[in-house]
Coordinates of C-alpha atoms in Angstrom, one line a residue:
M1 CA 89.6 -12.5 -66.1
L2 CA 87.8 -12.2 -62.8
K3 CA 88.0 -8.4 -61.9
S4 CA 90.3 -7.8 -59.1
A5 CA 87.9 -5.8 -57.2
L6 CA 85.7 -8.8 -56.9
A7 CA 88.7 -10.9 -56.0
Q8 CA 89.4 -8.4 -53.1
R9 CA 85.9 -8.4 -51.9
L10 CA 85.7 -12.0 -51.6
R11 CA 89.0 -12.9 -50.1
P12 CA 88.4 -11.7 -46.8
N13 CA 85.9 -14.8 -46.6
F14 CA 88.7 -17.4 -46.4
D15 CA 91.3 -17.8 -43.8
D16 CA 93.5 -19.7 -45.8
D17 CA 95.1 -18.3 -48.6
R18 CA 95.6 -21.5 -50.2
D19 CA 91.6 -21.9 -50.0
A20 CA 91.2 -18.5 -51.3
D21 CA 93.3 -19.0 -54.3
T22 CA 91.7 -22.3 -55.0
F23 CA 88.2 -20.7 -55.0
L24 CA 89.1 -17.4 -56.9
L25 CA 90.7 -19.1 -59.6
R26 CA 88.0 -21.7 -60.1
L27 CA 85.6 -18.5 -60.1
E28 CA 88.1 -17.0 -62.5
R29 CA 87.5 -20.1 -64.9
Y30 CA 84.1 -20.6 -64.5
G31 CA 82.6 -17.1 -63.7
A32 CA 82.1 -15.7 -67.0
D33 CA 79.9 -18.7 -67.8
L34 CA 78.0 -18.3 -64.8
V35 CA 77.2 -14.5 -65.0
E36 CA 76.3 -14.9 -68.8
S37 CA 73.7 -17.4 -68.4
L38 CA 72.3 -15.8 -65.2
E39 CA 71.9 -12.8 -66.9
A40 CA 70.3 -14.3 -69.8
V41 CA 67.7 -15.7 -67.2
Y42 CA 67.1 -13.0 -64.6
G43 CA 68.4 -9.8 -66.5
D44 CA 68.8 -7.0 -64.0
Q45 CA 68.3 -9.2 -61.3
T46 CA 71.5 -11.1 -61.6
N47 CA 73.9 -8.6 -59.4
V48 CA 71.7 -9.2 -56.3
L49 CA 71.5 -12.9 -57.1
L50 CA 75.3 -13.2 -57.5
D51 CA 75.9 -11.7 -53.9
E52 CA 73.6 -14.4 -52.5
L53 CA 75.3 -17.0 -54.6
F54 CA 78.5 -16.3 -53.5
E55 CA 77.7 -16.4 -49.8
V56 CA 76.1 -19.8 -50.3
M57 CA 79.0 -21.2 -52.3
I58 CA 81.6 -19.9 -50.0
H59 CA 79.8 -21.4 -47.2
A60 CA 79.7 -24.7 -48.8
F61 CA 83.1 -24.5 -49.7
H62 CA 84.2 -24.1 -46.3
A63 CA 82.1 -27.0 -45.1
R64 CA 83.2 -29.6 -47.7
P65 CA 84.9 -32.6 -46.2
D66 CA 88.6 -32.5 -46.8
D67 CA 88.2 -36.2 -48.6
L68 CA 85.8 -34.8 -50.9
K69 CA 88.0 -31.9 -51.7
R70 CA 90.8 -34.5 -52.4
L71 CA 88.4 -36.2 -54.8
D72 CA 87.7 -32.6 -56.3
E73 CA 91.4 -32.2 -57.3
A74 CA 91.6 -35.9 -58.6
R75 CA 88.8 -35.4 -61.0
L76 CA 90.3 -31.8 -62.2
L77 CA 93.3 -34.2 -63.3
R78 CA 91.2 -36.7 -64.6
P79 CA 87.9 -35.1 -66.1
D80 CA 87.2 -37.9 -68.3
W81 CA 86.3 -40.0 -65.4
L82 CA 82.9 -40.7 -66.4
Q83 CA 84.1 -41.7 -69.8
Q84 CA 86.3 -44.5 -68.9
P85 CA 85.5 -47.9 -70.6
D86 CA 85.7 -49.3 -66.8
M87 CA 82.6 -47.1 -65.7
I88 CA 79.7 -49.4 -65.4
G89 CA 76.6 -48.2 -63.9
Y90 CA 73.8 -49.9 -61.6
V91 CA 70.4 -48.5 -61.0
A92 CA 68.2 -49.7 -57.9
Y93 CA 65.7 -49.0 -55.5
A94 CA 67.5 -48.9 -52.1
D95 CA 64.7 -50.6 -50.1
R96 CA 64.1 -53.1 -53.0
F97 CA 67.6 -53.9 -53.4
A98 CA 68.7 -54.4 -49.7
G99 CA 66.1 -53.0 -47.4
N100 CA 67.5 -49.7 -46.3
L101 CA 70.8 -47.6 -46.9
K102 CA 72.7 -49.8 -43.9
G103 CA 71.4 -52.9 -46.3
V104 CA 72.9 -51.2 -49.3
A105 CA 76.5 -51.0 -47.5
Q106 CA 76.3 -54.9 -46.6
K107 CA 76.2 -55.4 -50.4
V108 CA 78.8 -53.4 -51.9
D109 CA 80.7 -56.4 -52.5
Y110 CA 78.0 -57.8 -54.9
L111 CA 78.2 -54.6 -56.7
Q112 CA 82.1 -54.7 -56.9
G113 CA 81.6 -58.3 -58.3
L114 CA 79.5 -57.0 -61.4
G115 CA 82.3 -54.3 -62.0
V116 CA 80.0 -51.3 -60.6
K117 CA 81.4 -48.1 -60.5
Y118 CA 78.5 -46.0 -60.5
L119 CA 75.5 -46.6 -58.2
H120 CA 72.1 -44.9 -59.0
L121 CA 69.9 -45.3 -55.8
M122 CA 66.6 -44.3 -57.0
P123 CA 64.4 -41.4 -55.2
L124 CA 65.4 -41.7 -51.6
L125 CA 65.1 -37.8 -50.5
N126 CA 61.9 -37.7 -48.0
P127 CA 58.7 -37.6 -50.1
R128 CA 55.2 -37.1 -49.0
P129 CA 53.1 -39.6 -47.3
G130 CA 51.1 -42.1 -49.6
E131 CA 51.0 -41.7 -53.2
N132 CA 54.3 -40.1 -54.3
D133 CA 55.1 -40.9 -58.0
G134 CA 57.5 -43.4 -56.8
G135 CA 59.6 -40.8 -54.7
Y136 CA 59.6 -38.2 -57.1
A137 CA 57.2 -36.0 -55.0
V138 CA 59.7 -34.8 -52.8
Q139 CA 58.5 -33.0 -49.3
D140 CA 62.0 -32.5 -47.9
Y141 CA 65.4 -32.6 -49.9
R142 CA 67.6 -32.5 -46.7
A143 CA 66.2 -35.7 -45.3
V144 CA 66.3 -39.3 -46.2
R145 CA 63.1 -41.4 -46.4
S146 CA 62.6 -42.5 -42.7
D147 CA 62.6 -46.2 -43.4
L148 CA 65.6 -46.1 -45.5
G149 CA 68.0 -44.6 -42.9
S150 CA 69.0 -41.0 -42.0
M151 CA 71.2 -38.7 -43.9
D152 CA 74.0 -39.7 -41.8
D153 CA 73.3 -43.0 -43.0
L154 CA 73.6 -41.6 -46.5
S155 CA 77.1 -40.2 -46.2
L156 CA 78.2 -43.2 -44.4
L157 CA 77.2 -45.2 -47.6
A158 CA 78.6 -42.7 -50.1
R159 CA 82.0 -42.6 -48.0
D160 CA 82.3 -46.6 -48.0
L161 CA 81.3 -46.3 -51.8
R162 CA 83.8 -43.8 -52.6
G163 CA 86.4 -45.9 -50.8
R164 CA 85.8 -48.5 -53.0
G165 CA 85.9 -46.6 -56.4
I166 CA 81.9 -46.3 -56.7
S167 CA 80.2 -43.1 -57.3
L168 CA 76.8 -42.6 -55.5
V169 CA 74.1 -41.0 -58.0
L170 CA 71.1 -39.5 -56.7
D171 CA 67.9 -38.1 -58.0
L172 CA 67.2 -34.3 -57.9
V173 CA 63.7 -33.3 -58.6
L174 CA 63.8 -29.6 -60.3
N175 CA 60.4 -29.2 -61.9
H176 CA 58.2 -29.9 -58.8
V177 CA 58.0 -30.3 -55.1
A178 CA 55.4 -32.4 -53.3
Q179 CA 52.3 -30.2 -51.9
E180 CA 53.6 -30.9 -48.5
H181 CA 56.9 -29.2 -48.9
E182 CA 57.4 -26.5 -46.5
W183 CA 57.6 -23.9 -49.6
A184 CA 54.1 -25.0 -50.9
A185 CA 52.8 -24.9 -47.1
R186 CA 53.8 -21.4 -46.9
A187 CA 52.3 -20.2 -50.1
R188 CA 48.9 -22.0 -49.1
A189 CA 49.4 -19.9 -45.8
G190 CA 49.5 -16.8 -47.8
E191 CA 53.0 -15.8 -47.7
E192 CA 53.5 -14.0 -50.8
K193 CA 57.4 -14.8 -51.0
Y194 CA 56.6 -18.4 -51.4
R195 CA 53.5 -18.2 -53.7
R196 CA 56.2 -16.6 -56.1
Y197 CA 58.0 -20.0 -56.0
F198 CA 54.8 -21.7 -57.9
H199 CA 52.5 -20.8 -60.7
I200 CA 49.3 -19.9 -59.0
F201 CA 46.5 -18.4 -61.2
P202 CA 43.5 -17.1 -59.9
D203 CA 40.8 -18.2 -62.8
R204 CA 41.2 -20.6 -65.4
A205 CA 41.6 -18.0 -68.1
A206 CA 45.7 -18.3 -68.0
P207 CA 45.7 -22.3 -67.6
D208 CA 43.0 -22.5 -70.4
R209 CA 45.3 -20.7 -73.2
L210 CA 48.3 -22.6 -71.9
E211 CA 46.5 -26.1 -72.1
R212 CA 46.1 -25.5 -76.0
T213 CA 49.7 -26.4 -76.4
L214 CA 50.7 -28.7 -73.5
P215 CA 50.6 -32.6 -73.7
E216 CA 49.3 -34.8 -70.9
I217 CA 52.0 -36.5 -69.0
F218 CA 49.6 -39.3 -67.4
P219 CA 46.1 -38.9 -68.9
D220 CA 44.9 -41.8 -67.4
F221 CA 45.4 -40.8 -63.6
A222 CA 46.3 -37.4 -64.0
P223 CA 44.7 -35.7 -67.0
G224 CA 45.5 -31.8 -67.3
N225 CA 48.2 -29.7 -66.0
F226 CA 46.4 -27.4 -63.7
T227 CA 44.7 -28.4 -60.0
W228 CA 42.5 -26.3 -58.0
N229 CA 43.4 -26.0 -54.6
E230 CA 41.0 -24.4 -52.2
E231 CA 43.6 -23.4 -49.6
A232 CA 45.7 -21.7 -52.1
G233 CA 42.6 -19.9 -53.5
G234 CA 43.8 -20.7 -57.1
W235 CA 44.9 -23.1 -59.9
V236 CA 48.4 -24.3 -59.4
W237 CA 50.3 -25.7 -62.3
T238 CA 50.8 -29.2 -61.7
T239 CA 52.4 -31.1 -64.9
F240 CA 52.5 -34.4 -63.3
N241 CA 50.2 -35.2 -60.6
A242 CA 47.8 -33.0 -58.8
Y243 CA 50.2 -33.4 -55.5
Q244 CA 53.5 -32.2 -57.6
W245 CA 53.5 -28.5 -57.6
D246 CA 55.5 -26.9 -60.4
L247 CA 58.2 -24.5 -59.5
N248 CA 58.7 -20.9 -61.0
W249 CA 62.5 -20.7 -61.9
A250 CA 61.9 -17.7 -63.4
N251 CA 61.9 -16.4 -59.5
P252 CA 65.7 -16.4 -58.8
D253 CA 65.0 -17.2 -55.2
V254 CA 64.3 -20.9 -56.6
F255 CA 67.8 -20.9 -58.4
R256 CA 69.3 -20.0 -55.0
E257 CA 67.3 -22.4 -52.8
F258 CA 68.3 -25.2 -55.3
L259 CA 72.0 -24.2 -55.3
E260 CA 72.0 -24.6 -51.5
I261 CA 70.3 -28.0 -51.8
I262 CA 72.6 -29.3 -54.4
L263 CA 75.7 -28.3 -52.6
Y264 CA 74.5 -29.6 -49.1
L265 CA 74.0 -33.2 -51.0
A266 CA 77.5 -32.8 -52.8
N267 CA 78.9 -32.3 -49.5
R268 CA 77.1 -35.3 -48.2
G269 CA 78.8 -37.4 -50.5
V270 CA 76.6 -37.4 -53.8
E271 CA 78.7 -37.8 -57.0
V272 CA 76.4 -37.5 -59.7
F273 CA 72.8 -35.8 -59.7
R274 CA 70.3 -37.0 -61.9
L275 CA 68.4 -33.8 -63.0
D276 CA 64.7 -35.4 -63.0
A277 CA 62.1 -33.7 -65.2
I278 CA 64.8 -31.0 -66.3
A279 CA 63.0 -30.5 -69.6
F280 CA 60.1 -28.9 -68.0
I281 CA 61.1 -26.1 -65.7
W282 CA 60.7 -23.2 -68.0
K283 CA 57.3 -22.2 -69.0
R284 CA 56.4 -20.2 -72.2
L285 CA 52.9 -19.5 -73.6
G286 CA 52.3 -21.2 -76.7
T287 CA 54.6 -24.1 -76.6
D288 CA 54.6 -27.5 -74.9
C289 CA 56.9 -25.8 -72.1
Q290 CA 59.5 -28.2 -72.8
N291 CA 63.3 -27.8 -74.0
Q292 CA 63.1 -24.0 -73.5
P293 CA 66.2 -22.2 -74.1
E294 CA 66.5 -20.9 -70.4
V295 CA 66.2 -24.4 -69.3
H296 CA 70.0 -24.7 -70.6
Q297 CA 71.2 -21.1 -69.2
I298 CA 69.8 -22.6 -65.7
T299 CA 71.8 -25.9 -66.4
R300 CA 75.0 -24.1 -67.1
A301 CA 74.8 -21.8 -64.3
L302 CA 74.3 -24.5 -61.8
R303 CA 77.1 -26.4 -63.2
S304 CA 79.2 -23.6 -63.1
C305 CA 78.6 -23.1 -59.3
L306 CA 79.5 -26.7 -58.8
R307 CA 82.6 -26.5 -61.0
I308 CA 83.9 -23.6 -58.4
V309 CA 82.9 -25.3 -55.0
S310 CA 82.8 -29.2 -55.7
P311 CA 84.5 -30.0 -59.2
G312 CA 84.1 -33.8 -58.6
V313 CA 80.5 -33.6 -59.1
A314 CA 78.6 -34.3 -62.1
F315 CA 75.1 -33.7 -63.8
K316 CA 73.1 -36.1 -65.8
A317 CA 70.1 -34.7 -67.7
E318 CA 66.9 -36.7 -67.5
A319 CA 65.8 -35.3 -70.9
I320 CA 63.7 -38.2 -72.6
V321 CA 63.5 -35.9 -75.8
A322 CA 63.8 -35.7 -79.7
P323 CA 67.4 -35.8 -80.9
G324 CA 67.4 -32.4 -82.0
D325 CA 66.2 -31.4 -78.6
L326 CA 68.6 -33.7 -76.6
I327 CA 71.9 -32.3 -77.9
H328 CA 71.3 -29.1 -76.1
Y329 CA 71.1 -30.7 -72.6
L330 CA 75.1 -31.7 -73.4
G331 CA 75.6 -28.1 -75.0
T332 CA 75.8 -26.5 -78.4
R333 CA 77.5 -23.5 -79.8
D334 CA 78.8 -21.4 -76.9
H335 CA 77.2 -24.0 -74.5
H336 CA 79.2 -26.8 -75.9
G337 CA 80.3 -29.1 -73.4
K338 CA 79.3 -26.7 -70.7
V339 CA 75.4 -28.2 -69.8
S340 CA 74.9 -31.5 -68.3
D341 CA 78.1 -33.9 -68.4
M342 CA 75.9 -37.0 -69.2
A343 CA 72.4 -37.5 -70.7
Y344 CA 70.1 -40.8 -71.1
H345 CA 70.1 -42.2 -74.8
N346 CA 66.5 -42.9 -74.7
S347 CA 66.5 -43.3 -78.5
L348 CA 69.0 -46.2 -78.1
M349 CA 67.1 -48.1 -75.9
V350 CA 63.8 -47.5 -77.9
Q351 CA 65.5 -48.8 -81.0
L352 CA 67.1 -51.8 -79.4
W353 CA 63.4 -53.1 -78.6
S354 CA 62.1 -52.1 -82.0
T355 CA 64.9 -53.6 -83.9
L356 CA 64.3 -56.9 -81.7
A357 CA 60.7 -57.0 -82.8
S358 CA 61.0 -56.1 -86.5
R359 CA 64.1 -57.8 -87.2
Q360 CA 65.1 -54.9 -89.4
T361 CA 67.9 -52.5 -88.6
R362 CA 67.1 -49.6 -91.2
L363 CA 64.8 -47.4 -88.8
F364 CA 68.1 -47.9 -86.0
E365 CA 70.4 -46.6 -88.7
E366 CA 68.4 -43.7 -89.5
A367 CA 67.5 -42.9 -85.7
L368 CA 71.3 -42.8 -85.0
K369 CA 72.3 -40.8 -88.0
A370 CA 69.7 -38.1 -87.0
F371 CA 72.1 -37.5 -83.6
A372 CA 74.2 -34.5 -83.9
P373 CA 77.9 -35.3 -82.5
K374 CA 77.9 -34.8 -78.9
P375 CA 80.8 -32.6 -77.3
T376 CA 83.9 -34.9 -76.8
N377 CA 84.0 -34.2 -72.9
T378 CA 80.4 -35.5 -72.4
T379 CA 78.9 -39.1 -72.2
W380 CA 75.9 -41.1 -72.7
G381 CA 73.9 -43.1 -70.3
M382 CA 72.8 -46.3 -71.9
Y383 CA 70.2 -48.8 -70.8
V384 CA 68.1 -51.6 -71.8
R385 CA 65.6 -51.2 -69.1
C386 CA 65.0 -48.8 -66.3
H387 CA 62.5 -48.2 -63.7
D388 CA 60.0 -46.2 -66.0
D389 CA 57.7 -47.4 -69.1
I390 CA 59.1 -47.6 -72.6
G391 CA 57.6 -44.8 -74.7
W392 CA 57.8 -45.4 -78.4
A393 CA 59.8 -42.3 -79.0
I394 CA 60.2 -42.7 -82.8
S395 CA 59.9 -40.0 -85.0
D396 CA 57.6 -40.1 -88.1
E397 CA 60.6 -38.4 -90.1
D398 CA 63.1 -41.4 -89.2
A399 CA 60.3 -43.9 -90.0
A400 CA 59.9 -42.1 -93.3
R401 CA 63.5 -42.3 -94.3
A402 CA 63.2 -46.1 -93.3
G403 CA 60.4 -46.6 -95.4
L404 CA 58.0 -47.2 -92.9
S405 CA 54.9 -45.2 -91.4
G406 CA 55.5 -43.8 -87.8
P407 CA 52.1 -44.2 -86.5
T408 CA 51.7 -48.0 -87.8
H409 CA 55.2 -48.9 -86.7
R410 CA 54.6 -47.5 -83.0
H411 CA 51.3 -49.3 -83.1
F412 CA 53.0 -52.2 -84.0
L413 CA 55.3 -52.3 -81.1
S414 CA 52.7 -51.7 -78.7
D415 CA 50.8 -54.6 -80.3
F416 CA 54.1 -56.7 -80.2
Y417 CA 55.3 -55.9 -76.5
S418 CA 51.9 -56.5 -75.1
G419 CA 51.6 -59.8 -76.4
E420 CA 48.8 -59.0 -78.7
F421 CA 50.8 -59.2 -82.1
P422 CA 50.5 -63.0 -83.5
G423 CA 53.7 -64.9 -82.8
S424 CA 55.1 -62.5 -80.3
F425 CA 57.4 -63.6 -77.8
A426 CA 56.9 -60.6 -75.2
R427 CA 55.1 -60.3 -72.1
G428 CA 54.4 -56.9 -71.2
L429 CA 51.4 -54.7 -70.2
V430 CA 50.1 -51.5 -71.7
F431 CA 50.6 -48.3 -69.6
Q432 CA 48.8 -45.0 -70.3
F433 CA 46.7 -45.7 -73.2
N434 CA 45.6 -42.4 -74.7
P435 CA 42.6 -42.8 -77.0
E436 CA 43.1 -39.5 -78.7
T437 CA 46.9 -40.3 -79.8
G438 CA 46.5 -43.9 -79.7
D439 CA 49.7 -43.9 -77.9
R440 CA 50.4 -46.9 -75.8
R441 CA 53.4 -47.3 -73.6
I442 CA 54.8 -50.4 -72.4
S443 CA 55.7 -51.9 -68.9
G444 CA 57.8 -55.2 -68.2
S445 CA 61.2 -56.6 -67.3
A446 CA 63.6 -57.2 -69.7
A447 CA 63.4 -60.9 -69.5
S448 CA 59.7 -60.9 -70.0
L449 CA 59.8 -58.6 -72.8
A450 CA 62.8 -60.6 -74.5
G451 CA 60.7 -63.8 -74.3
L452 CA 62.4 -65.6 -71.6
E453 CA 58.9 -65.6 -69.4
A454 CA 57.0 -67.1 -72.4
A455 CA 59.6 -69.6 -73.5
E456 CA 58.3 -73.1 -73.4
T457 CA 60.9 -74.9 -75.7
P458 CA 64.6 -75.2 -75.4
E459 CA 65.2 -73.4 -78.7
Q460 CA 62.7 -70.6 -77.4
V461 CA 64.8 -70.4 -74.2
N462 CA 67.9 -70.1 -76.0
D463 CA 66.8 -67.5 -78.4
A464 CA 65.3 -65.5 -75.4
V465 CA 68.9 -65.7 -73.8
Q466 CA 70.6 -64.5 -76.7
R467 CA 68.5 -61.6 -77.5
L468 CA 68.8 -60.5 -73.7
L469 CA 72.7 -60.7 -74.1
L470 CA 72.3 -58.9 -77.6
L471 CA 70.7 -56.1 -76.0
H472 CA 73.3 -55.8 -73.2
T473 CA 76.1 -56.1 -75.9
V474 CA 75.2 -53.4 -77.7
T475 CA 74.3 -51.0 -74.9
L476 CA 78.0 -52.0 -73.4
G477 CA 79.4 -51.4 -76.9
F478 CA 77.9 -48.0 -77.9
G479 CA 80.2 -45.8 -75.9
G480 CA 79.1 -44.2 -72.6
V481 CA 78.0 -45.3 -69.3
P482 CA 76.0 -48.6 -69.4
L483 CA 73.4 -48.6 -66.7
L484 CA 72.2 -52.0 -65.4
Y485 CA 68.8 -52.1 -63.8
M486 CA 68.4 -53.9 -60.8
G487 CA 67.5 -57.9 -61.4
D488 CA 68.3 -57.6 -65.3
E489 CA 71.8 -59.4 -64.5
L490 CA 69.6 -62.1 -63.1
A491 CA 66.9 -62.0 -65.9
V492 CA 64.1 -61.7 -63.7
F493 CA 60.5 -61.7 -65.0
N494 CA 57.5 -59.6 -64.3
D495 CA 56.4 -59.2 -61.0
Y496 CA 52.7 -59.4 -60.9
S497 CA 52.2 -59.2 -57.2
F498 CA 52.3 -55.5 -57.6
A499 CA 48.6 -55.5 -58.0
Q500 CA 48.0 -56.8 -54.5
T501 CA 49.7 -53.4 -53.1
P502 CA 47.3 -50.8 -53.1
E503 CA 49.6 -47.7 -53.6
H504 CA 51.0 -49.5 -56.4
A505 CA 47.9 -51.2 -58.1
A506 CA 47.0 -48.4 -60.5
D507 CA 50.5 -48.1 -61.8
N508 CA 51.6 -51.2 -63.8
R509 CA 55.3 -49.9 -63.9
W510 CA 55.7 -51.6 -60.6
V511 CA 55.7 -54.9 -62.8
H512 CA 59.1 -54.4 -63.5
R513 CA 60.2 -53.0 -59.8
P514 CA 60.6 -56.2 -58.0
Q515 CA 62.3 -57.0 -54.7
M516 CA 65.8 -58.3 -54.9
N517 CA 65.5 -62.0 -54.1
W518 CA 69.1 -62.6 -52.6
E519 CA 68.8 -66.4 -52.4
V520 CA 67.9 -66.6 -56.1
A521 CA 70.7 -64.1 -56.8
G522 CA 73.1 -66.6 -55.2
A523 CA 71.6 -69.8 -57.0
V524 CA 71.9 -67.8 -60.4
Q525 CA 75.5 -67.0 -59.9
A526 CA 76.3 -70.6 -58.7
N527 CA 74.5 -72.5 -61.7
A528 CA 75.8 -70.9 -65.3
D529 CA 73.4 -74.0 -66.9
T530 CA 70.2 -72.4 -66.1
P531 CA 68.6 -69.5 -68.5
A532 CA 69.1 -66.9 -65.8
G533 CA 72.4 -68.3 -64.9
R534 CA 73.6 -68.0 -68.8
V535 CA 72.5 -64.4 -68.8
N536 CA 74.3 -63.5 -65.7
A537 CA 77.8 -65.2 -66.9
G538 CA 77.2 -63.9 -70.0
L539 CA 76.8 -60.3 -68.9
R540 CA 79.6 -60.5 -66.5
H541 CA 81.8 -61.8 -69.4
L542 CA 80.8 -58.8 -71.6
I543 CA 81.5 -56.3 -68.9
R544 CA 85.2 -57.6 -68.4
V545 CA 85.7 -57.5 -72.2
R546 CA 84.3 -53.9 -72.0
Q547 CA 86.5 -52.8 -69.1
S548 CA 89.4 -54.1 -71.1
T549 CA 88.7 -52.5 -74.4
P550 CA 90.2 -48.9 -74.5
H551 CA 88.3 -48.3 -78.0
L552 CA 85.3 -47.7 -75.9
H553 CA 86.3 -44.3 -74.3
A554 CA 83.1 -42.5 -74.5
S555 CA 84.8 -39.3 -76.0
I556 CA 84.7 -41.3 -79.3
E557 CA 81.4 -41.9 -80.8
S558 CA 80.0 -44.9 -82.7
Q559 CA 79.2 -44.3 -86.2
V560 CA 76.7 -46.1 -88.2
I561 CA 78.1 -48.0 -91.1
P562 CA 75.2 -49.1 -93.8
S563 CA 74.3 -52.4 -93.2
P564 CA 74.3 -54.9 -96.4
D565 CA 71.5 -57.0 -94.7
R566 CA 68.3 -55.4 -93.1
R567 CA 68.8 -57.8 -90.2
L568 CA 72.4 -56.4 -89.2
L569 CA 73.6 -53.3 -87.3
L570 CA 77.0 -52.1 -87.7
L571 CA 78.9 -49.8 -85.4
L572 CA 82.3 -48.2 -86.2
R573 CA 84.4 -46.7 -83.4
G574 CA 87.8 -45.1 -84.7
H575 CA 90.5 -44.9 -81.7
P576 CA 94.1 -44.1 -81.6
L577 CA 94.8 -47.8 -80.7
G578 CA 93.1 -49.1 -83.8
T579 CA 89.6 -49.4 -85.3
L580 CA 86.8 -51.2 -83.6
L581 CA 83.7 -52.6 -85.7
Q582 CA 80.9 -53.9 -83.9
V583 CA 78.4 -56.2 -86.0
Y584 CA 75.1 -57.2 -84.4
N585 CA 72.5 -59.8 -85.9
F586 CA 69.0 -58.8 -84.8
S587 CA 67.3 -62.3 -86.0
E588 CA 67.1 -65.6 -85.2
E589 CA 68.7 -66.8 -88.5
P590 CA 72.4 -66.9 -89.3
V591 CA 73.4 -64.1 -91.6
P592 CA 76.3 -63.8 -94.0
V593 CA 78.4 -60.7 -93.8
P594 CA 80.6 -59.8 -97.0
G595 CA 84.4 -60.3 -96.3
H596 CA 85.0 -57.2 -98.3
L597 CA 83.0 -54.8 -95.9
L598 CA 85.3 -56.0 -92.8
R599 CA 88.3 -55.9 -94.8
R600 CA 87.5 -52.2 -95.8
H601 CA 87.7 -51.3 -92.3
L602 CA 90.0 -53.7 -90.4
G603 CA 92.2 -55.1 -92.8
D604 CA 92.8 -58.9 -93.6
T605 CA 92.6 -60.2 -89.9
A606 CA 91.0 -59.0 -86.8
D607 CA 90.6 -59.8 -83.1
E608 CA 87.3 -60.6 -81.8
R609 CA 87.1 -59.5 -78.4
L610 CA 84.1 -61.2 -77.0
S611 CA 85.4 -64.6 -78.0
G612 CA 89.0 -64.1 -78.2
F613 CA 89.3 -65.3 -81.6
Q614 CA 91.4 -64.0 -84.3
Y615 CA 89.5 -63.8 -87.8
D616 CA 90.4 -64.3 -91.2
L617 CA 88.7 -61.9 -93.2
T618 CA 89.8 -62.7 -96.4
P619 CA 86.9 -65.4 -97.3
A620 CA 84.1 -63.8 -99.7
E621 CA 81.9 -64.3 -96.6
L622 CA 81.7 -65.0 -92.8
T623 CA 78.4 -66.0 -91.0
L624 CA 76.9 -64.5 -87.9
P625 CA 75.0 -66.6 -85.8
P626 CA 71.5 -66.1 -84.8
Y627 CA 71.7 -62.9 -82.3
G628 CA 75.2 -63.1 -82.5
R629 CA 77.6 -60.3 -82.0
W630 CA 81.2 -59.5 -82.9
W631 CA 83.6 -57.0 -81.5
L632 CA 86.4 -56.6 -84.0
T633 CA 89.6 -54.6 -83.5
T634 CA 92.5 -54.3 -85.9
P635 CA 95.3 -56.5 -84.4

């Protein structure tokens, strides 16, 4: 319970008793989580920090627009809003999608036509000039990139989206700021307060000790983790690039600064924050400085503050880590369901492409079984492709259980998707080859990686179309928020023109970051007989089926059923309305499915939701066509 002395001290900050009651009731509900996490991280500095945080939170509460306060109340009544089957996400760069924020507002009808209710606009907060890691080197968190518009334009777009039932999602880079950020500039100028915002070392002694256990994120163009800065007179921790200065989250001032930023942007209409590089924010000698326990305490404390001021806002963890580490970003034990509301299921994406190349699902099964059950109030973000490269995050342990060698299989996948493997259908590019580890990541659009770019015969075209629809069907059916990456709904190929843009030429991830061609988009929608038109029409149909399938509520998880055939993947979802059994064929061959296996879960008949047919399951075998997919439910 909230101590009455604290309530009496805070109540005079409110002119309206109802506002005071609202704030204090939420504080009573989430205050214990906030204090516990702050004490775990900041110890005896907590009381002073709390006083500063209450001032920030009360100011943001008063400044929150009335329509957003109404959204907060609606979300409190429907806390599973991110888990609904009709929640479809779309991810795009604002400039490449529609020129600027006003242009995006003019394309909302297109998004609604796809069924989108969640729009993630890639980094648009003001970055440093020139090279900026695709916008992830932020110079000013309270300003929009000038060519995209203004912060007022962002607020207007958010309001328009909200009025049409679409939530605005923005990136919040937590691990670092651009070296041009005011904090870094003042640190270089010698202000001790701001030097403590960063990790700055006078010599190489500490960096050399730390480097012994630190990985390199971009070994090709940003080797090492520390950069000498003459003006600062020291070695600055720079995990990603020399111009991105890592923040010192052990300093409570950094926590307070980011809470102000988050609440400011929430009051501008941001409904979901993608917590970029969240895994890296806490540093500890002798570790890889990822996934440290303090990361989750800090996230829970920030989330608690949000629940008090703006409970209609959610966190999504951008943590591309092993399953055993990933579950902590959603919460375990006393943090269960109290950290991030959503996390990327990177493993699902990796296994989709791995299985498409190998035509064998055993590794997929083993990888999914390695995941601990997530909290029922959280959700996964699933995707076929995204703005980033594909790193082959396949553990040696999962591979061994599937009878494979992890290094050998990762090598095979890099060969396959770069087009080097004999018979490969893929057209991808190798990104960040690390000669020490042999690691090779892959860039490329979904259509090019799935074989549509290389297809020459009608049979090859059909196989590529079916592969793409298979990938999307698994993503839409797994249970969570499926995230469509801009252009995938149009089956766009690699855009090799990126090499002609100087600031992009050294980073081949731009091969799958094309400009949206609206003439092509119109033509694709108008002609369902072309390969791209078939993908588009098929995807739109899949989305409609998903939205009418309550079994896909994300509070329920997909369970792996051991497959009777190495080419099949079976996922089972139990729901109060009945069972949903998904069956997927990851090969270009028809595969028999034992009738007794289907009857065990569904009975003698089942409704196949994707086709609308009712299946008789009494025969000894049913045949799933090449790259076929079934969503079978009990009648």
